[in-house]
XYZ file of C-alpha atoms in Angstrom:
712
model
C -16.333 5.668 -29.552
C -13.452 8.540 -29.110
C -14.185 11.376 -26.843
C -12.654 14.389 -28.772
C -12.625 15.874 -24.915
C -10.846 14.097 -23.228
C -7.448 15.238 -22.823
C -3.295 13.637 -21.680
C -0.847 14.810 -20.476
C 3.262 14.562 -21.673
C 3.662 11.824 -19.223
C 0.246 10.013 -20.972
C 1.423 10.419 -24.325
C 5.065 9.030 -23.213
C 3.281 5.890 -21.851
C 0.965 5.437 -24.969
C 4.499 5.098 -27.126
C 6.638 3.141 -24.660
C 9.124 6.139 -24.729
C 10.459 8.480 -21.896
C 9.277 12.526 -21.462
C 12.322 13.854 -23.504
C 11.541 11.829 -26.424
C 7.554 13.528 -26.190
C 9.230 17.177 -25.970
C 11.589 16.476 -28.764
C 8.647 15.539 -31.198
C 6.967 18.933 -29.963
C 10.020 21.089 -31.189
C 11.018 19.042 -33.899
C 7.205 18.548 -35.663
C 5.459 21.296 -36.776
C 2.409 18.940 -36.946
C 2.206 18.044 -33.505
C -0.856 18.406 -31.781
C -1.253 22.127 -30.060
C -1.874 21.942 -26.137
C -5.980 22.531 -25.364
C -5.631 22.781 -21.740
C -2.843 22.312 -18.650
C -0.342 24.978 -18.143
C 2.446 26.329 -19.740
C 4.932 24.129 -18.140
C 2.251 20.908 -18.096
C 0.715 21.335 -21.013
C -2.263 18.792 -21.867
C -3.227 17.871 -25.626
C -6.566 16.130 -27.122
C -6.223 12.127 -26.827
C -7.693 12.044 -30.211
C -5.148 14.170 -32.040
C -2.404 12.740 -30.223
C -3.485 9.294 -31.195
C -3.874 10.138 -34.815
C -0.606 11.879 -34.695
C 1.521 8.857 -33.597
C -0.416 6.369 -35.854
C 0.508 8.983 -38.840
C 4.183 9.305 -37.671
C 4.713 5.086 -37.321
C 5.080 5.524 -33.621
C 1.748 3.966 -32.437
C -0.454 1.409 -34.395
C -2.963 1.762 -31.910
C -3.057 3.260 -27.926
C -3.364 -0.160 -25.932
C -7.346 -0.530 -24.767
C -6.134 -0.079 -20.991
C -4.004 3.181 -21.636
C -7.102 4.801 -23.779
C -9.744 3.987 -21.311
C -7.396 5.642 -18.276
C -6.801 8.429 -20.290
C -10.498 8.923 -21.072
C -11.511 8.631 -17.061
C -7.857 10.561 -16.138
C -8.752 13.865 -18.431
C -12.845 13.503 -17.738
C -14.188 16.799 -17.889
C -15.941 16.306 -14.499
C -12.841 15.009 -12.936
C -11.416 11.560 -12.408
C -13.394 10.797 -9.224
C -16.720 11.279 -10.708
C -15.712 9.397 -13.896
C -14.264 6.244 -11.908
C -17.927 6.407 -9.971
C -19.751 5.875 -13.380
C -17.264 3.531 -14.658
C -18.099 1.520 -11.219
C -21.576 2.089 -11.990
C -21.702 0.589 -15.248
C -19.319 -2.401 -14.346
C -21.830 -3.456 -11.531
C -24.317 -3.430 -14.379
C -22.006 -5.355 -16.413
C -21.416 -7.744 -13.958
C -24.435 -8.312 -12.390
C -26.732 -8.126 -15.576
C -24.558 -8.349 -18.883
C -27.879 -8.489 -21.144
C -29.267 -5.011 -20.136
C -25.922 -3.598 -20.900
C -25.731 -5.037 -24.489
C -29.191 -3.521 -25.075
C -28.294 -0.239 -23.812
C -25.436 0.403 -25.258
C -26.239 -0.628 -28.996
C -27.713 3.021 -29.503
C -26.324 6.556 -29.386
C -24.711 7.859 -26.440
C -28.020 9.823 -25.634
C -30.246 6.978 -25.738
C -27.498 5.270 -23.542
C -27.687 8.294 -20.782
C -31.379 8.103 -20.934
C -31.962 4.432 -20.463
C -29.037 3.755 -18.089
C -30.583 5.428 -14.767
C -33.266 3.269 -14.942
C -31.314 -0.177 -15.484
C -29.148 0.908 -12.374
C -31.601 1.144 -10.155
C -33.054 -2.317 -10.867
C -29.132 -3.514 -9.637
C -28.778 -0.617 -7.274
C -31.507 -1.932 -5.189
C -30.742 -5.141 -4.224
C -27.173 -4.574 -3.642
C -27.412 -1.316 -1.820
C -30.757 -0.800 -0.732
C -33.661 1.645 -1.898
C -32.192 4.738 -1.177
C -29.595 4.405 -3.238
C -32.583 4.404 -6.395
C -32.548 8.085 -5.448
C -30.675 10.256 -8.490
C -29.429 13.163 -6.602
C -27.581 12.524 -2.952
C -29.019 13.985 0.381
C -27.138 17.197 1.617
C -24.658 16.841 4.320
C -24.419 19.264 6.574
C -21.577 19.073 8.827
C -21.297 20.548 11.795
C -17.721 21.281 11.737
C -14.203 20.116 10.338
C -15.119 16.422 10.226
C -12.294 14.063 10.860
C -11.185 12.323 7.461
C -10.542 8.394 7.440
C -7.268 7.655 8.253
C -8.041 4.088 6.698
C -7.314 4.310 2.955
C -8.997 7.843 2.754
C -7.527 11.605 1.787
C -6.231 13.511 5.020
C -8.018 16.902 3.965
C -10.911 17.529 5.962
C -13.977 19.364 5.665
C -13.939 23.242 7.071
C -17.333 24.164 7.230
C -19.482 25.127 10.331
C -22.681 24.496 11.347
C -24.424 24.189 14.313
C -26.961 21.173 13.057
C -26.206 17.544 13.308
C -24.427 15.790 10.440
C -26.501 13.228 8.225
C -25.156 10.426 6.888
C -26.710 9.636 3.402
C -26.354 6.431 1.096
C -22.848 6.149 -0.348
C -24.362 5.608 -3.762
C -26.928 7.132 -5.701
C -28.751 6.882 -9.313
C -26.177 9.276 -11.687
C -29.062 10.890 -13.788
C -28.927 10.950 -17.808
C -27.007 14.688 -17.818
C -24.563 13.699 -15.485
C -23.816 10.096 -17.570
C -23.982 11.489 -20.688
C -20.701 13.325 -21.328
C -19.078 9.666 -19.673
C -20.835 7.803 -22.261
C -17.479 7.391 -24.653
C -15.432 6.591 -21.622
C -18.320 3.745 -20.301
C -18.293 1.796 -23.954
C -14.466 1.938 -23.381
C -14.901 0.532 -20.061
C -17.347 -2.204 -21.311
C -15.058 -2.934 -24.191
C -11.841 -3.645 -21.054
C -14.302 -5.623 -19.194
C -14.738 -7.853 -21.695
C -11.330 -8.574 -21.752
C -10.555 -9.018 -18.144
C -13.838 -8.910 -16.210
C -15.845 -6.511 -14.563
C -14.362 -6.727 -11.344
C -10.276 -6.554 -12.798
C -11.141 -3.408 -14.724
C -12.439 -1.532 -11.679
C -9.222 -2.791 -9.746
C -7.174 -1.713 -12.377
C -8.598 1.832 -13.087
C -8.749 2.389 -8.751
C -5.599 0.868 -8.711
C -4.222 3.695 -11.202
C -6.158 6.549 -10.035
C -4.536 5.585 -6.044
C -1.161 5.350 -7.578
C -1.848 9.222 -9.463
C -2.817 10.488 -6.488
C -0.520 8.895 -3.590
C -0.594 11.973 -1.359
C -4.288 11.783 -0.997
C -4.745 8.633 0.900
C -3.626 6.502 3.463
C -3.718 2.870 2.341
C -4.037 -0.084 5.005
C -1.514 -2.753 3.639
C -3.066 -5.913 2.437
C -1.085 -8.201 5.021
C -1.970 -5.788 7.790
C -5.931 -5.892 6.835
C -5.933 -9.947 6.554
C -4.217 -9.838 9.638
C -6.743 -7.869 11.380
C -10.155 -9.848 9.952
C -8.264 -13.065 10.943
C -8.312 -11.876 14.469
C -11.869 -10.727 14.626
C -12.750 -14.316 13.043
C -15.784 -15.142 10.441
C -18.037 -13.207 10.563
C -21.928 -12.805 8.859
C -22.273 -8.980 9.458
C -19.120 -6.873 9.193
C -18.963 -3.056 9.855
C -15.864 -0.742 9.182
C -17.096 2.758 10.224
C -13.956 4.528 8.139
C -13.657 2.536 5.261
C -11.458 4.734 2.972
C -11.224 2.184 -0.185
C -12.333 -0.815 1.487
C -9.015 -2.976 2.269
C -10.505 -4.135 5.692
C -13.768 -4.942 4.667
C -12.195 -6.747 1.122
C -10.391 -8.877 3.464
C -12.991 -10.120 5.449
C -13.622 -13.991 4.850
C -16.632 -14.156 2.809
C -19.600 -16.654 3.593
C -23.421 -17.315 2.739
C -25.855 -14.133 3.708
C -22.848 -11.929 4.951
C -23.805 -8.410 4.882
C -21.143 -5.689 5.092
C -21.536 -2.157 6.403
C -19.215 0.606 5.703
C -18.994 4.392 6.121
C -16.687 7.420 5.844
C -16.827 11.223 5.413
C -15.371 11.593 2.397
C -18.424 10.780 -0.359
C -16.015 9.809 -3.244
C -14.477 7.165 -1.224
C -17.473 5.977 0.565
C -18.860 5.555 -3.018
C -15.952 3.834 -4.490
C -15.443 1.948 -1.731
C -19.586 0.377 -1.898
C -19.221 -0.307 -5.969
C -15.680 -2.444 -5.276
C -17.485 -4.121 -2.317
C -20.279 -4.922 -4.618
C -17.776 -5.834 -7.580
C -15.743 -8.274 -5.236
C -18.156 -10.260 -3.034
C -22.054 -11.049 -3.636
C -22.638 -9.686 -0.171
C -25.473 -7.169 0.557
C -23.446 -3.716 1.050
C -24.827 -1.100 2.959
C -22.624 1.952 2.251
C -22.859 5.407 3.725
C -21.211 8.818 3.625
C -21.355 10.591 6.717
C -18.764 11.762 9.831
C -19.028 8.331 11.833
C -18.816 9.757 15.411
C -21.401 12.589 14.681
C -23.717 11.194 12.305
C -23.776 7.427 12.286
C -25.104 5.513 9.799
C -26.327 2.422 11.360
C -27.008 3.391 14.861
C -29.399 0.159 15.291
C -26.498 -1.974 13.620
C -25.327 -5.008 16.281
C -22.523 -6.572 14.016
C -20.365 -9.648 14.626
C -17.352 -7.709 13.774
C -15.968 -3.988 13.247
C -12.941 -3.557 12.005
C -11.387 0.020 11.637
C -8.246 2.096 10.687
C -9.842 5.124 12.608
C -8.110 8.804 12.008
C -5.211 9.466 14.321
C -4.404 12.688 16.697
C -8.076 14.421 15.528
C -8.928 17.016 18.125
C -12.346 18.322 16.592
C -14.056 14.876 16.993
C -16.972 16.008 17.984
C -16.086 16.363 21.641
C -18.265 19.295 22.183
C -21.592 18.167 20.535
C -21.350 14.395 21.701
C -20.961 15.258 25.502
C -24.059 12.740 26.420
C -23.813 10.326 23.847
C -24.667 6.894 25.361
C -22.156 5.295 23.131
C -19.753 6.401 25.843
C -20.244 3.500 28.342
C -16.562 3.269 29.615
C -16.182 7.089 29.917
C -16.320 10.635 28.420
C -13.344 10.697 25.946
C -10.839 13.594 26.365
C -10.610 15.974 23.174
C -7.377 14.632 22.865
C -8.447 10.577 22.988
C -10.199 10.721 19.791
C -9.103 7.046 19.412
C -10.855 6.261 22.272
C -14.048 7.665 20.996
C -13.809 5.046 17.946
C -12.881 2.326 20.292
C -16.206 2.865 22.180
C -18.089 3.417 18.731
C -16.468 0.016 18.094
C -17.891 -1.467 21.331
C -21.543 -0.179 21.018
C -21.593 -1.397 17.408
C -21.221 -4.753 18.393
C -23.639 -7.947 19.435
C -22.250 -9.147 22.634
C -19.417 -11.494 22.225
C -18.625 -9.608 18.957
C -15.164 -8.605 18.334
C -13.683 -5.667 17.017
C -10.077 -4.890 16.031
C -8.547 -1.159 15.378
C -5.363 0.195 14.250
C -4.314 2.819 16.918
C -1.503 4.535 17.610
C 1.024 3.677 20.477
C 0.412 6.751 22.705
C -3.271 5.498 22.912
C -1.843 2.189 25.335
C -0.179 5.134 27.884
C -1.409 8.535 27.191
C -2.790 10.001 30.903
C -5.778 11.531 29.507
C -7.018 8.035 28.781
C -5.985 6.191 31.764
C -9.447 5.821 33.381
C -11.442 4.813 30.090
C -8.563 2.258 29.619
C -9.167 0.870 33.226
C -12.509 0.411 32.810
C -12.353 -1.537 29.258
C -9.677 -3.688 30.991
C -12.433 -4.167 34.283
C -15.197 -5.353 31.925
C -13.371 -7.375 29.730
C -13.559 -5.205 27.028
C -9.927 -5.009 26.034
C -8.940 -8.502 25.098
C -5.357 -7.864 23.670
C -3.100 -5.493 22.515
C -0.356 -6.263 20.176
C 2.543 -3.744 19.178
C 3.334 -4.289 14.987
C 6.755 -3.923 13.431
C 7.743 -0.112 12.190
C 6.757 -0.367 8.579
C 3.435 -2.478 9.038
C 1.052 0.757 8.037
C 1.434 4.320 7.433
C 3.096 6.308 9.302
C 5.907 3.791 8.694
C 8.043 5.137 11.196
C 6.078 4.488 14.107
C 4.986 0.670 15.455
C 1.649 0.605 15.678
C -0.647 -0.939 18.014
C -4.026 -3.087 17.396
C -6.586 -3.874 20.045
C -8.577 -6.438 19.754
C -12.018 -5.656 21.709
C -15.081 -8.049 22.170
C -18.218 -6.658 23.609
C -18.732 -8.305 27.028
C -21.334 -10.572 27.639
C -20.876 -10.352 31.434
C -17.961 -9.389 33.528
C -15.440 -12.140 33.748
C -14.263 -13.063 37.223
C -10.776 -12.830 37.066
C -10.166 -10.794 33.456
C -6.584 -11.053 31.950
C -5.334 -8.877 28.739
C -2.834 -10.744 25.782
C 0.045 -8.309 25.152
C 1.817 -9.015 22.520
C 4.970 -7.266 20.763
C 6.411 -8.597 17.185
C 8.813 -5.460 16.906
C 11.476 -7.881 16.539
C 10.204 -8.827 12.773
C 10.829 -5.668 11.406
C 12.300 -5.950 8.298
C 16.076 -3.911 7.177
C 14.626 -1.755 4.249
C 11.365 -0.075 3.633
C 9.367 -2.723 1.890
C 8.062 -3.460 5.605
C 8.151 -6.266 8.157
C 8.336 -9.814 7.380
C 4.627 -10.517 7.404
C 4.726 -14.072 7.299
C 6.471 -14.028 10.835
C 4.072 -11.427 12.276
C 0.790 -13.430 11.074
C 2.026 -16.687 12.718
C 3.165 -15.320 15.833
C -0.156 -13.303 16.468
C -2.425 -15.662 15.638
C -0.778 -18.961 16.920
C -0.431 -16.060 20.775
C -4.492 -15.211 20.178
C -5.642 -18.604 19.401
C -3.863 -20.178 22.695
C -5.163 -17.301 24.713
C -8.303 -18.150 23.640
C -8.086 -22.243 24.611
C -9.188 -22.964 28.081
C -6.093 -23.186 30.808
C -3.099 -21.022 31.739
C -1.137 -19.412 28.931
C 2.322 -20.262 28.530
C 4.241 -17.089 28.600
C 6.518 -16.468 25.852
C 9.263 -14.358 26.824
C 9.822 -11.280 24.528
C 7.057 -11.736 22.963
C 3.419 -12.770 24.461
C 2.337 -12.601 27.905
C -1.531 -12.995 29.394
C -1.165 -10.459 31.994
C -3.890 -10.286 34.916
C -6.109 -6.742 34.560
C -5.247 -6.191 38.004
C -1.549 -5.406 37.526
C -1.982 -2.871 35.392
C -4.474 -1.065 37.024
C -2.049 1.351 38.526
C -1.942 5.168 38.040
C -0.876 5.071 34.511
C -2.881 1.807 33.307
C -0.107 1.678 30.794
C -0.738 -0.979 27.862
C 2.607 -0.893 26.033
C 3.391 -4.700 25.463
C 7.130 -3.978 25.740
C 6.756 -2.421 29.927
C 4.902 -5.848 30.361
C 6.684 -8.416 28.479
C 9.851 -10.267 29.973
C 12.967 -10.390 28.523
C 14.407 -13.495 26.827
C 15.792 -16.005 29.695
C 19.461 -15.228 30.272
C 20.311 -18.589 29.304
C 18.958 -18.306 25.893
C 19.951 -14.732 25.958
C 23.662 -15.772 26.461
C 23.547 -18.810 24.194
C 22.494 -16.343 21.476
C 24.942 -14.085 22.077
C 27.935 -16.582 21.904
C 26.522 -18.014 18.682
C 26.270 -14.594 16.900
C 30.542 -13.846 18.227
C 30.841 -17.003 16.865
C 29.745 -16.235 13.421
C 31.049 -12.949 13.549
C 34.211 -14.160 13.975
C 34.101 -16.643 10.685
C 32.479 -13.667 8.820
C 35.558 -11.625 9.539
C 38.326 -14.074 8.894
C 36.264 -14.377 5.619
C 36.110 -10.819 4.843
C 40.322 -11.143 5.337
C 40.727 -13.935 2.998
C 38.560 -12.266 0.179
C 40.128 -8.563 0.823
C 41.162 -7.245 -2.679
C 45.040 -7.677 -3.733
C 47.344 -4.812 -3.843
C 46.379 -2.793 -6.937
C 48.805 -2.605 -9.487
C 49.118 0.796 -11.497
C 48.084 1.022 -15.037
C 47.990 3.525 -17.817
C 44.535 5.086 -18.393
C 42.810 2.798 -20.900
C 41.199 4.306 -23.855
C 38.529 1.970 -24.876
C 35.933 2.416 -27.414
C 32.305 3.158 -25.781
C 29.470 2.585 -26.412
C 25.983 3.397 -23.997
C 23.218 1.056 -22.781
C 20.503 2.860 -24.906
C 22.935 2.075 -28.247
C 22.795 -1.902 -26.968
C 19.288 -2.204 -26.197
C 18.605 -0.763 -29.496
C 21.442 -3.455 -30.954
C 19.492 -6.330 -29.226
C 22.324 -7.201 -27.034
C 20.250 -5.862 -23.599
C 16.720 -5.534 -22.656
C 15.823 -2.662 -20.626
C 13.116 -2.666 -18.252
C 11.566 -0.463 -15.783
C 9.513 -1.549 -12.264
C 6.543 -0.833 -10.370
C 3.737 -2.915 -11.130
C 2.348 -5.677 -8.733
C 0.801 -8.367 -11.457
C -1.895 -10.918 -10.244
C 0.353 -13.223 -8.218
C 1.682 -12.054 -5.006
C 5.640 -12.256 -4.957
C 8.239 -10.686 -3.145
C 9.456 -7.343 -4.232
C 12.769 -6.274 -5.033
C 12.559 -2.459 -3.670
C 15.553 0.355 -4.583
C 16.450 -0.302 -0.839
C 16.875 -3.749 -1.296
C 19.478 -3.337 -4.147
C 21.359 -0.192 -2.407
C 21.603 -2.459 1.163
C 22.366 -5.942 -0.608
C 19.341 -7.265 1.509
C 16.538 -9.961 -0.017
C 13.261 -8.386 -1.719
C 11.784 -7.397 0.945
C 8.604 -4.959 -0.513
C 5.169 -5.259 -1.940
C 3.056 -3.461 -4.663
C -0.487 -3.217 -5.140
C -2.310 -5.968 -7.004
C -2.480 -5.074 -10.740
C -3.534 -6.315 -14.259
C -0.684 -4.754 -15.631
C 2.181 -7.721 -15.757
C 5.166 -7.410 -13.433
C 8.756 -7.519 -14.225
C 10.290 -11.018 -12.677
C 13.616 -10.848 -12.172
C 16.373 -13.584 -13.875
C 19.415 -15.053 -12.773
C 22.036 -12.729 -14.718
C 20.113 -9.723 -14.963
C 21.493 -6.466 -13.630
C 19.635 -4.416 -11.495
C 20.020 -0.527 -11.416
C 18.310 2.001 -9.074
C 18.064 5.552 -10.822
C 17.163 7.904 -7.729
C 19.710 8.802 -5.102
C 23.146 9.429 -6.696
C 24.530 6.206 -5.647
C 27.230 4.082 -8.000
C 25.204 0.624 -7.587
C 24.154 -2.018 -9.176
C 23.400 -5.459 -8.347
C 23.837 -8.693 -10.381
C 20.440 -11.032 -9.800
C 21.542 -14.757 -8.609
C 19.475 -17.531 -8.010
C 18.370 -16.610 -4.279
C 16.609 -13.306 -5.843
C 14.896 -14.526 -8.815
C 11.327 -14.659 -9.615
C 10.927 -11.258 -7.590
C 8.750 -8.369 -9.136
C 10.634 -5.272 -9.635
C 9.915 -2.399 -7.734
C 9.324 1.195 -8.465
C 12.744 3.568 -8.867
C 14.600 0.219 -10.795
C 16.018 -0.755 -14.073
C 16.405 -3.878 -15.066
C 19.196 -4.734 -17.818
C 19.062 -8.610 -19.186
C 22.018 -8.929 -20.993
C 22.275 -11.198 -23.901
C 25.206 -13.756 -22.762
C 26.726 -14.217 -26.008
C 26.984 -10.360 -26.227
C 27.772 -9.530 -22.613
C 29.150 -10.836 -19.030
C 26.689 -9.781 -16.687
C 29.273 -9.209 -14.063
C 31.466 -7.101 -16.245
C 28.089 -4.961 -17.214
C 27.516 -4.487 -13.613
C 30.993 -3.630 -12.610
C 31.448 -0.708 -15.123
C 27.682 0.720 -14.253
C 29.162 1.230 -11.006
C 31.866 3.763 -12.149
C 31.134 7.020 -9.868
C 32.419 9.099 -13.088
C 29.915 6.815 -15.232
C 27.232 7.655 -13.273
C 28.343 11.504 -12.972
C 27.732 11.686 -16.304
C 24.336 9.948 -16.927
C 22.545 11.759 -13.690
C 20.913 14.552 -13.803
C 20.292 17.032 -11.119
C 17.144 18.534 -9.341
C 16.932 20.956 -6.090
C 16.494 17.716 -4.071
C 17.055 14.790 -5.990
C 19.498 12.899 -8.275
C 17.902 10.498 -11.494
C 19.902 8.499 -13.295
C 19.497 7.862 -17.061
C 20.499 4.002 -17.400
C 20.476 4.979 -21.264
C 23.558 7.110 -21.181
C 25.456 4.747 -19.136
C 28.564 4.006 -21.059
C 30.632 0.675 -21.171
C 33.484 -0.299 -23.266
C 33.555 -2.228 -26.432
C 35.348 -5.593 -25.336
C 35.538 -9.132 -26.372
C 33.782 -11.499 -24.450
C 36.775 -13.169 -23.206
C 37.988 -9.686 -21.912
C 34.748 -8.955 -20.161
C 34.629 -12.206 -18.694
C 37.976 -10.980 -16.893
C 37.011 -7.965 -15.251
C 33.499 -9.857 -14.465
C 35.395 -12.191 -12.256
C 37.320 -9.426 -10.624
C 34.057 -7.409 -10.143
C 32.102 -10.420 -8.870
C 35.327 -11.115 -6.192
C 34.824 -7.156 -4.982
C 31.144 -7.676 -4.719
C 31.571 -10.981 -2.324
C 33.867 -8.887 -0.599
C 31.641 -5.950 -0.098
C 28.810 -8.403 0.980
C 31.075 -10.209 3.692
C 31.595 -6.726 4.749
C 28.111 -5.583 5.259
C 27.349 -8.961 6.926
C 30.260 -8.478 9.697
C 28.585 -5.348 10.100
C 25.400 -6.421 10.656
C 26.549 -9.004 13.291
C 28.959 -6.587 14.887
C 25.969 -4.530 15.848
C 23.808 -7.570 17.309
C 27.121 -8.420 19.493
C 27.208 -4.823 20.882
C 23.568 -4.376 20.984
C 23.812 -7.474 22.845
C 26.376 -6.666 25.336
C 24.917 -3.574 26.396
C 21.610 -5.205 26.986
C 23.169 -8.120 28.891
C 25.336 -6.111 30.995
C 22.900 -3.686 31.647
C 19.762 -6.457 32.602
C 22.440 -8.278 34.561
C 22.520 -11.495 32.314
C 26.228 -10.720 31.579
C 29.178 -10.449 34.176
C 31.008 -7.285 33.542
C 34.435 -9.435 33.944
C-alpha cells in the first residue's frame, strides 16, 4: 500500500530514476504535467512520492521504484519525522525477527486493525527482551536539571538546555507505541516487512539506520568500527557489558557475544537510546537494558557491577553536574574539577565495574596532562586502577586532527605492592590520507603489548612503542601520563641504520627520476580534433560510468579521493551497507569530482578490488574502443577540467559527463597513452622521492638533536 502523505525531494527523485539532479530540474521545466510541490521550501521543494512514482512510470523513465528506495522515501518523509519512523520500523522488525507468524497474522487486515493490534504484540516481545518497563505505552518524563552533556560516542552534539533543580530520572529507552501513534506508520511498516523478507530483519534495520546517519552527518559523531573492536578486545570477553554513553551502539555491538550475556546502555538523547536498544536486540539474542537519561546526573544502573564497561564519553563538557554531584559516592579517587568531565566518566566507569572488571574509555589527550586532574590521576595510579594509556594515531576517531588516547582501567581487588602502568604510542601507524590509520598494525601492536603486560615476569621494553613504567616514576608535580613523554626513542644503532637505508633508497629513486624525466618537448601546431564527451561515450557503450560511496557487505579497502590525489594505496573505510559497493578493476579510470584539480588515476593490479569511495567517479572503458591511459591523460587537461566544472562560493565540482576527448583511432590512442603512462611513472617517482627526502631530513634533525648523529 502506498502512503500518499510521503514526500520526496528532488535528490530523492534523482536516486529513484538513476539520474542527476539537473535532469529532475529539466523535467520540471519541460513537462507541464510534472507533479507540483506539496511541501518543502521554494529552493528545496518536496513532492508526493505516489505522484512522482506514477509520473516516472508513465513517462517510461522508471518501470518500478526499487523497494529499498520506496521504503527509505516513506521513512524520510514520515509526517512525524524520520527518527519516529525509524523507531517504529525497528519495533516491527524486532517482532518479525522474534515472532514472524504474529506479524503475518496482524498484517493480514487493514491499517487500522494493524495499528490497534500491534501494541499488544510488541509488549509480548519487549517484556522478555527489554524488561517489563518497556511495556508502557508512553515514556516517563525526564526532568533534566541543566544542559545535559550529549554523548560523544555515536551521539549528537546538541544538548538539552532546560533547567530545573530536581535530579533527572532515567527511563527505559524503548516503550510500546500506542495505536494512534502507529497508524501513520502503517504503510511504512508494511514496506519494511516486505524489505525484511528480502534482506532479513537485522540487515533491513542496518540499511535504514545507515541511510539516516549518512543523511545527517553533522548530528552524529560515530565511533569507527575498527576502534570499537580494539576497545572491546582490550576489555576482553564479558558476560555483562555497559556503555553509559552508548550513541548508536558501536561499542556494544563490538563486544564478543556469549551465552547469557547482558548488555546495558544509556544515552542522554532519547532517540539514540531507543534506536541503539532496538539495534542491539536485532544484533544479538542477549538481554538488552537500554535507558534514556543523563548518566552522570541520573544513572540508570546504580546497582550494576559489570564485567566490562566500554565508553566514548563527551569531551570538554563544563556543565556535567559539578555543582549538584559534589558528594556523589562515585568520586572514590577525588572530586573532579569542573574542567575535568572526562575524569568524572572514568570514576563512573570504575564505580560500575565489579572487582577485577575492565573498563576502556576513549579520552582526549589533554586528560593525561591537565594540572587540574593530577591528584585524581595520581590516586588512580597508586591504587592500580589505571592500567594502561595508549596514544592512538591521528585520524583514529573524531575529532580526526587530534591523536586521542585509550585508558584501560581495572577495578582493583586489592592495592598492588609495586604498581606499574603500561604506556603505548602507536602514532607511527597514522595513514597518509584521510582514510585513517593502519588499523591492522595498530591492533597488532596494542594487543601484543597489552597481552605481554598481563603475563607474569618483566615486560620487555619496546623503544618508541611500549614501556611498563613503575607508578612511582610518574608521581611528580604534573603526573603527566602522555606516553610520548616517557617512551625511550628507538635505539641509536637502529635509528642510524634506518636513516642510512632511507638515504640509499632516496639515491636510487632520484636516479630513477632522472631517467624518467620527459625528453624535450617538440613544438607542434595546435590540433583540431573532432571531440566527444564522456556522457556521449557512456550512452554509446564505449565506457561505463559509476559513482562511489557504498560500503557493501564485505570489508575491503576503500579508495578515497585523497588516495587518488596523493597517489597512495587505498586507505579509507565506509560503513557497512546493504547497497553493493563499486569495486575497481585493472584499467578503470578514477576521477575526483571535488576540489578543482586535474587528476585521473588508472587502476592497476595492486589497487584493483578496492571499493570506490565518496566524491569519486569511475570510468570503465571498453578496451576495444578506448585506451585507459589515453582516456586518463586527456581528462587531466587543465582546459578540459575548467570547462567541465561548476563553481560555488566554497567548492568546485566536476561534472565528469562534460569532460571531452578527441575522436582518434585506437592505434593513435595507444601512442598518446604510452606517453601519458611514462609521465605517470615520472610523477610517482617524484612523489616517492619527496616522501623519502622528508624522512631523511626529519631523521637528521632528530639524530642531531638527540645525539645519535655526529655533526661532522
